[in-house]
Structure formats: structure tokens, C-alpha cells
Amino acid sequence: MKITVDKNKCIGCNICFDISEGTIGTRFGSDGKAGVNPEADLSKKEVIEAAKTAAEACPMQAIKIEE
Ligand code: F3S
């Protein structure tokens, strides 16, 4: 499972942070763009589900989740 944020699309609104329950957010990226929390446990189903919800909610469709 891999989560990536397209920095060319991300506008740094940080909606993803709350929705992903801290897995994705601007505090983990650079230049105000979102990144993935290096401490996120991507083997947990609930973490992935929250990340998927955040990907759907991102207004720029900047979050990509690869199975
Ligand atoms: Fe960027 Fe989308 Fe999050 S625009 S800050 S990845 S909600």
C-alpha cells in the first residue's frame, strides 16, 4: 500500500489532515504541500480507509493510493 501526494496539484488546504486522522497533512510535506506521516501504519485497515476518505475529499484530487 502506497500513498502519494501530487505536489503539483496540492494547494495546501490541509482538509486531508483531519479526515485522514493524521496520516496525511501539510505538516509532513514541504512548501505548504501535504505529505504522508512517516509514522503512519499503512498495514492497518482503518488507517487506509481514513486515507481513502481523505483522497476522495481532497478538492484537488492530489492524493493517490495504490494497492
Ligand atoms: Fe493538499 Fe488535498 Fe490535502 S489539496 S493539503 S492533499 S486535502
GROMACS .gro file of N, CA and C and ligand atoms in nm:
model
  208
    1MET      N    1   0.085  -0.119   0.000
    1MET     CA    2   0.000   0.000   0.000
    1MET      C    3   0.089   0.125   0.000
    2LYS      N    4   0.060   0.212  -0.091
    2LYS     CA    5   0.142   0.332  -0.100
    2LYS      C    6   0.054   0.455  -0.118
    3ILE      N    7   0.083   0.558  -0.041
    3ILE     CA    8   0.008   0.684  -0.052
    3ILE      C    9   0.105   0.790  -0.102
    4THR      N   10   0.063   0.861  -0.206
    4THR     CA   11   0.147   0.970  -0.255
    4THR      C   12   0.062   1.096  -0.273
    5VAL      N   13   0.126   1.209  -0.259
    5VAL     CA   14   0.059   1.337  -0.282
    5VAL      C   15   0.127   1.405  -0.400
    6ASP      N   16   0.046   1.441  -0.498
    6ASP     CA   17   0.098   1.512  -0.615
    6ASP      C   18   0.117   1.659  -0.577
    7LYS      N   19   0.241   1.698  -0.563
    7LYS     CA   20   0.271   1.834  -0.518
    7LYS      C   21   0.231   1.940  -0.620
    8ASN      N   22   0.215   1.900  -0.743
    8ASN     CA   23   0.171   1.996  -0.846
    8ASN      C   24   0.022   2.024  -0.837
    9LYS      N   25  -0.051   1.932  -0.773
    9LYS     CA   26  -0.195   1.951  -0.759
    9LYS      C   27  -0.232   2.007  -0.621
   10CYS      N   28  -0.162   1.966  -0.518
   10CYS     CA   29  -0.194   2.006  -0.381
   10CYS      C   30  -0.188   2.157  -0.364
   11ILE      N   31  -0.293   2.212  -0.301
   11ILE     CA   32  -0.296   2.356  -0.274
   11ILE      C   33  -0.278   2.386  -0.125
   12GLY      N   34  -0.250   2.282  -0.048
   12GLY     CA   35  -0.220   2.302   0.093
   12GLY      C   36  -0.338   2.337   0.182
   13CYS      N   37  -0.458   2.299   0.142
   13CYS     CA   38  -0.576   2.335   0.223
   13CYS      C   39  -0.583   2.253   0.352
   14ASN      N   40  -0.513   2.141   0.354
   14ASN     CA   41  -0.499   2.058   0.475
   14ASN      C   42  -0.629   1.995   0.524
   15ILE      N   43  -0.729   1.986   0.439
   15ILE     CA   44  -0.851   1.914   0.475
   15ILE      C   45  -0.815   1.768   0.505
   16CYS      N   46  -0.716   1.719   0.432
   16CYS     CA   47  -0.676   1.580   0.444
   16CYS      C   48  -0.630   1.543   0.585
   17PHE      N   49  -0.577   1.638   0.658
   17PHE     CA   50  -0.520   1.604   0.788
   17PHE      C   51  -0.625   1.548   0.884
   18ASP      N   52  -0.733   1.621   0.901
   18ASP     CA   53  -0.838   1.573   0.993
   18ASP      C   54  -0.906   1.448   0.939
   19ILE      N   55  -0.937   1.449   0.810
   19ILE     CA   56  -1.010   1.336   0.754
   19ILE      C   57  -0.927   1.208   0.756
   20SER      N   58  -0.799   1.222   0.731
   20SER     CA   59  -0.713   1.102   0.733
   20SER      C   60  -0.671   1.066   0.875
   21GLU      N   61  -0.720   1.141   0.970
   21GLU     CA   62  -0.686   1.118   1.112
   21GLU      C   63  -0.535   1.123   1.134
   22GLY      N   64  -0.472   1.217   1.065
   22GLY     CA   65  -0.330   1.242   1.090
   22GLY      C   66  -0.234   1.163   1.004
   23THR      N   67  -0.285   1.093   0.905
   23THR     CA   68  -0.196   1.015   0.817
   23THR      C   69  -0.135   1.103   0.707
   24ILE      N   70  -0.213   1.200   0.661
   24ILE     CA   71  -0.167   1.288   0.553
   24ILE      C   72  -0.188   1.432   0.598
   25GLY      N   73  -0.095   1.520   0.568
   25GLY     CA   74  -0.115   1.659   0.606
   25GLY      C   75   0.003   1.745   0.568
   26THR      N   76  -0.018   1.875   0.573
   26THR     CA   77   0.087   1.968   0.531
   26THR      C   78   0.208   1.964   0.625
   27ARG      N   79   0.186   1.923   0.748
   27ARG     CA   80   0.299   1.920   0.841
   27ARG      C   81   0.402   1.812   0.804
   28PHE      N   82   0.360   1.720   0.718
   28PHE     CA   83   0.451   1.612   0.677
   28PHE      C   84   0.514   1.637   0.540
   29GLY      N   85   0.474   1.744   0.476
   29GLY     CA   86   0.529   1.774   0.345
   29GLY      C   87   0.623   1.893   0.353
   30SER      N   88   0.643   1.959   0.241
   30SER     CA   89   0.727   2.078   0.240
   30SER      C   90   0.662   2.183   0.151
   31ASP      N   91   0.702   2.305   0.168
   31ASP     CA   92   0.648   2.418   0.091
   31ASP      C   93   0.497   2.432   0.103
   32GLY      N   94   0.442   2.392   0.219
   32GLY     CA   95   0.298   2.405   0.239
   32GLY      C   96   0.216   2.299   0.169
   33LYS      N   97   0.281   2.201   0.112
   33LYS     CA   98   0.211   2.092   0.044
   33LYS      C   99   0.205   1.972   0.138
   34ALA      N  100   0.103   1.891   0.116
   34ALA     CA  101   0.085   1.776   0.204
   34ALA      C  102   0.186   1.664   0.176
   35GLY      N  103   0.211   1.587   0.278
   35GLY     CA  104   0.292   1.467   0.266
   35GLY      C  105   0.230   1.360   0.354
   36VAL      N  106   0.295   1.246   0.359
   36VAL     CA  107   0.243   1.133   0.437
   36VAL      C  108   0.321   1.124   0.568
   37ASN      N  109   0.247   1.105   0.675
   37ASN     CA  110   0.307   1.089   0.808
   37ASN      C  111   0.401   0.969   0.807
   38PRO      N  112   0.531   0.992   0.830
   38PRO     CA  113   0.625   0.880   0.827
   38PRO      C  114   0.597   0.774   0.934
   39GLU      N  115   0.519   0.812   1.034
   39GLU     CA  116   0.488   0.716   1.141
   39GLU      C  117   0.354   0.645   1.120
   40ALA      N  118   0.286   0.677   1.011
   40ALA     CA  119   0.157   0.612   0.984
   40ALA      C  120   0.178   0.463   0.957
   41ASP      N  121   0.091   0.382   1.017
   41ASP     CA  122   0.100   0.237   0.997
   41ASP      C  123   0.007   0.197   0.883
   42LEU      N  124   0.064   0.187   0.764
   42LEU     CA  125  -0.016   0.160   0.644
   42LEU      C  126  -0.060   0.015   0.633
   43SER      N  127  -0.022  -0.066   0.732
   43SER     CA  128  -0.069  -0.205   0.731
   43SER      C  129  -0.205  -0.215   0.802
   44LYS      N  130  -0.247  -0.106   0.864
   44LYS     CA  131  -0.375  -0.107   0.936
   44LYS      C  132  -0.488  -0.067   0.843
   45LYS      N  133  -0.593  -0.148   0.845
   45LYS     CA  134  -0.707  -0.125   0.756
   45LYS      C  135  -0.773   0.011   0.783
   46GLU      N  136  -0.788   0.046   0.910
   46GLU     CA  137  -0.856   0.171   0.942
   46GLU      C  138  -0.775   0.293   0.897
   47VAL      N  139  -0.643   0.278   0.897
   47VAL     CA  140  -0.557   0.389   0.850
   47VAL      C  141  -0.577   0.409   0.700
   48ILE      N  142  -0.582   0.299   0.628
   48ILE     CA  143  -0.601   0.305   0.483
   48ILE      C  144  -0.741   0.358   0.449
   49GLU      N  145  -0.841   0.313   0.524
   49GLU     CA  146  -0.977   0.361   0.498
   49GLU      C  147  -0.987   0.512   0.518
   50ALA      N  148  -0.926   0.561   0.625
   50ALA     CA  149  -0.929   0.706   0.651
   50ALA      C  150  -0.853   0.781   0.542
   51ALA      N  151  -0.743   0.722   0.495
   51ALA     CA  152  -0.664   0.786   0.389
   51ALA      C  153  -0.744   0.790   0.259
   52LYS      N  154  -0.820   0.684   0.233
   52LYS     CA  155  -0.902   0.681   0.111
   52LYS      C  156  -1.012   0.787   0.117
   53THR      N  157  -1.072   0.801   0.236
   53THR     CA  158  -1.174   0.904   0.253
   53THR      C  159  -1.114   1.043   0.229
   54ALA      N  160  -0.993   1.063   0.279
   54ALA     CA  161  -0.925   1.191   0.258
   54ALA      C  162  -0.895   1.214   0.110
   55ALA      N  163  -0.857   1.107   0.041
   55ALA     CA  164  -0.827   1.118  -0.102
   55ALA      C  165  -0.952   1.160  -0.179
   56GLU      N  166  -1.068   1.106  -0.138
   56GLU     CA  167  -1.193   1.142  -0.204
   56GLU      C  168  -1.233   1.286  -0.172
   57ALA      N  169  -1.198   1.329  -0.051
   57ALA     CA  170  -1.239   1.464  -0.007
   57ALA      C  171  -1.146   1.574  -0.058
   58CYS      N  172  -1.026   1.538  -0.095
   58CYS     CA  173  -0.929   1.640  -0.141
   58CYS      C  174  -0.987   1.714  -0.263
   59PRO      N  175  -0.999   1.847  -0.254
   59PRO     CA  176  -1.060   1.922  -0.364
   59PRO      C  177  -0.976   1.920  -0.491
   60MET      N  178  -0.849   1.888  -0.479
   60MET     CA  179  -0.761   1.888  -0.596
   60MET      C  180  -0.728   1.747  -0.646
   61GLN      N  181  -0.786   1.647  -0.583
   61GLN     CA  182  -0.757   1.508  -0.622
   61GLN      C  183  -0.606   1.483  -0.622
   62ALA      N  184  -0.541   1.537  -0.522
   62ALA     CA  185  -0.394   1.530  -0.518
   62ALA      C  186  -0.341   1.403  -0.452
   63ILE      N  187  -0.431   1.332  -0.381
   63ILE     CA  188  -0.384   1.214  -0.306
   63ILE      C  189  -0.411   1.088  -0.388
   64LYS      N  190  -0.305   1.010  -0.403
   64LYS     CA  191  -0.318   0.886  -0.479
   64LYS      C  192  -0.285   0.770  -0.387
   65ILE      N  193  -0.372   0.668  -0.391
   65ILE     CA  194  -0.350   0.549  -0.308
   65ILE      C  195  -0.339   0.429  -0.399
   66GLU      N  196  -0.224   0.363  -0.391
   66GLU     CA  197  -0.200   0.245  -0.476
   66GLU      C  198  -0.206   0.119  -0.391
   67GLU      N  199  -0.282   0.025  -0.437
   67GLU     CA  200  -0.297  -0.101  -0.362
   67GLU      C  201  -0.171  -0.185  -0.380
   68F3S    FE1  202  -0.335   1.909  -0.045
   68F3S    FE2  203  -0.559   1.792  -0.090
   68F3S    FE3  204  -0.453   1.778   0.145
   68F3S     S1  205  -0.500   1.988  -0.165
   68F3S     S2  206  -0.336   1.964   0.168
   68F3S     S3  207  -0.368   1.694  -0.040
   68F3S     S4  208  -0.669   1.797   0.101
   0.00000   0.00000   0.00000
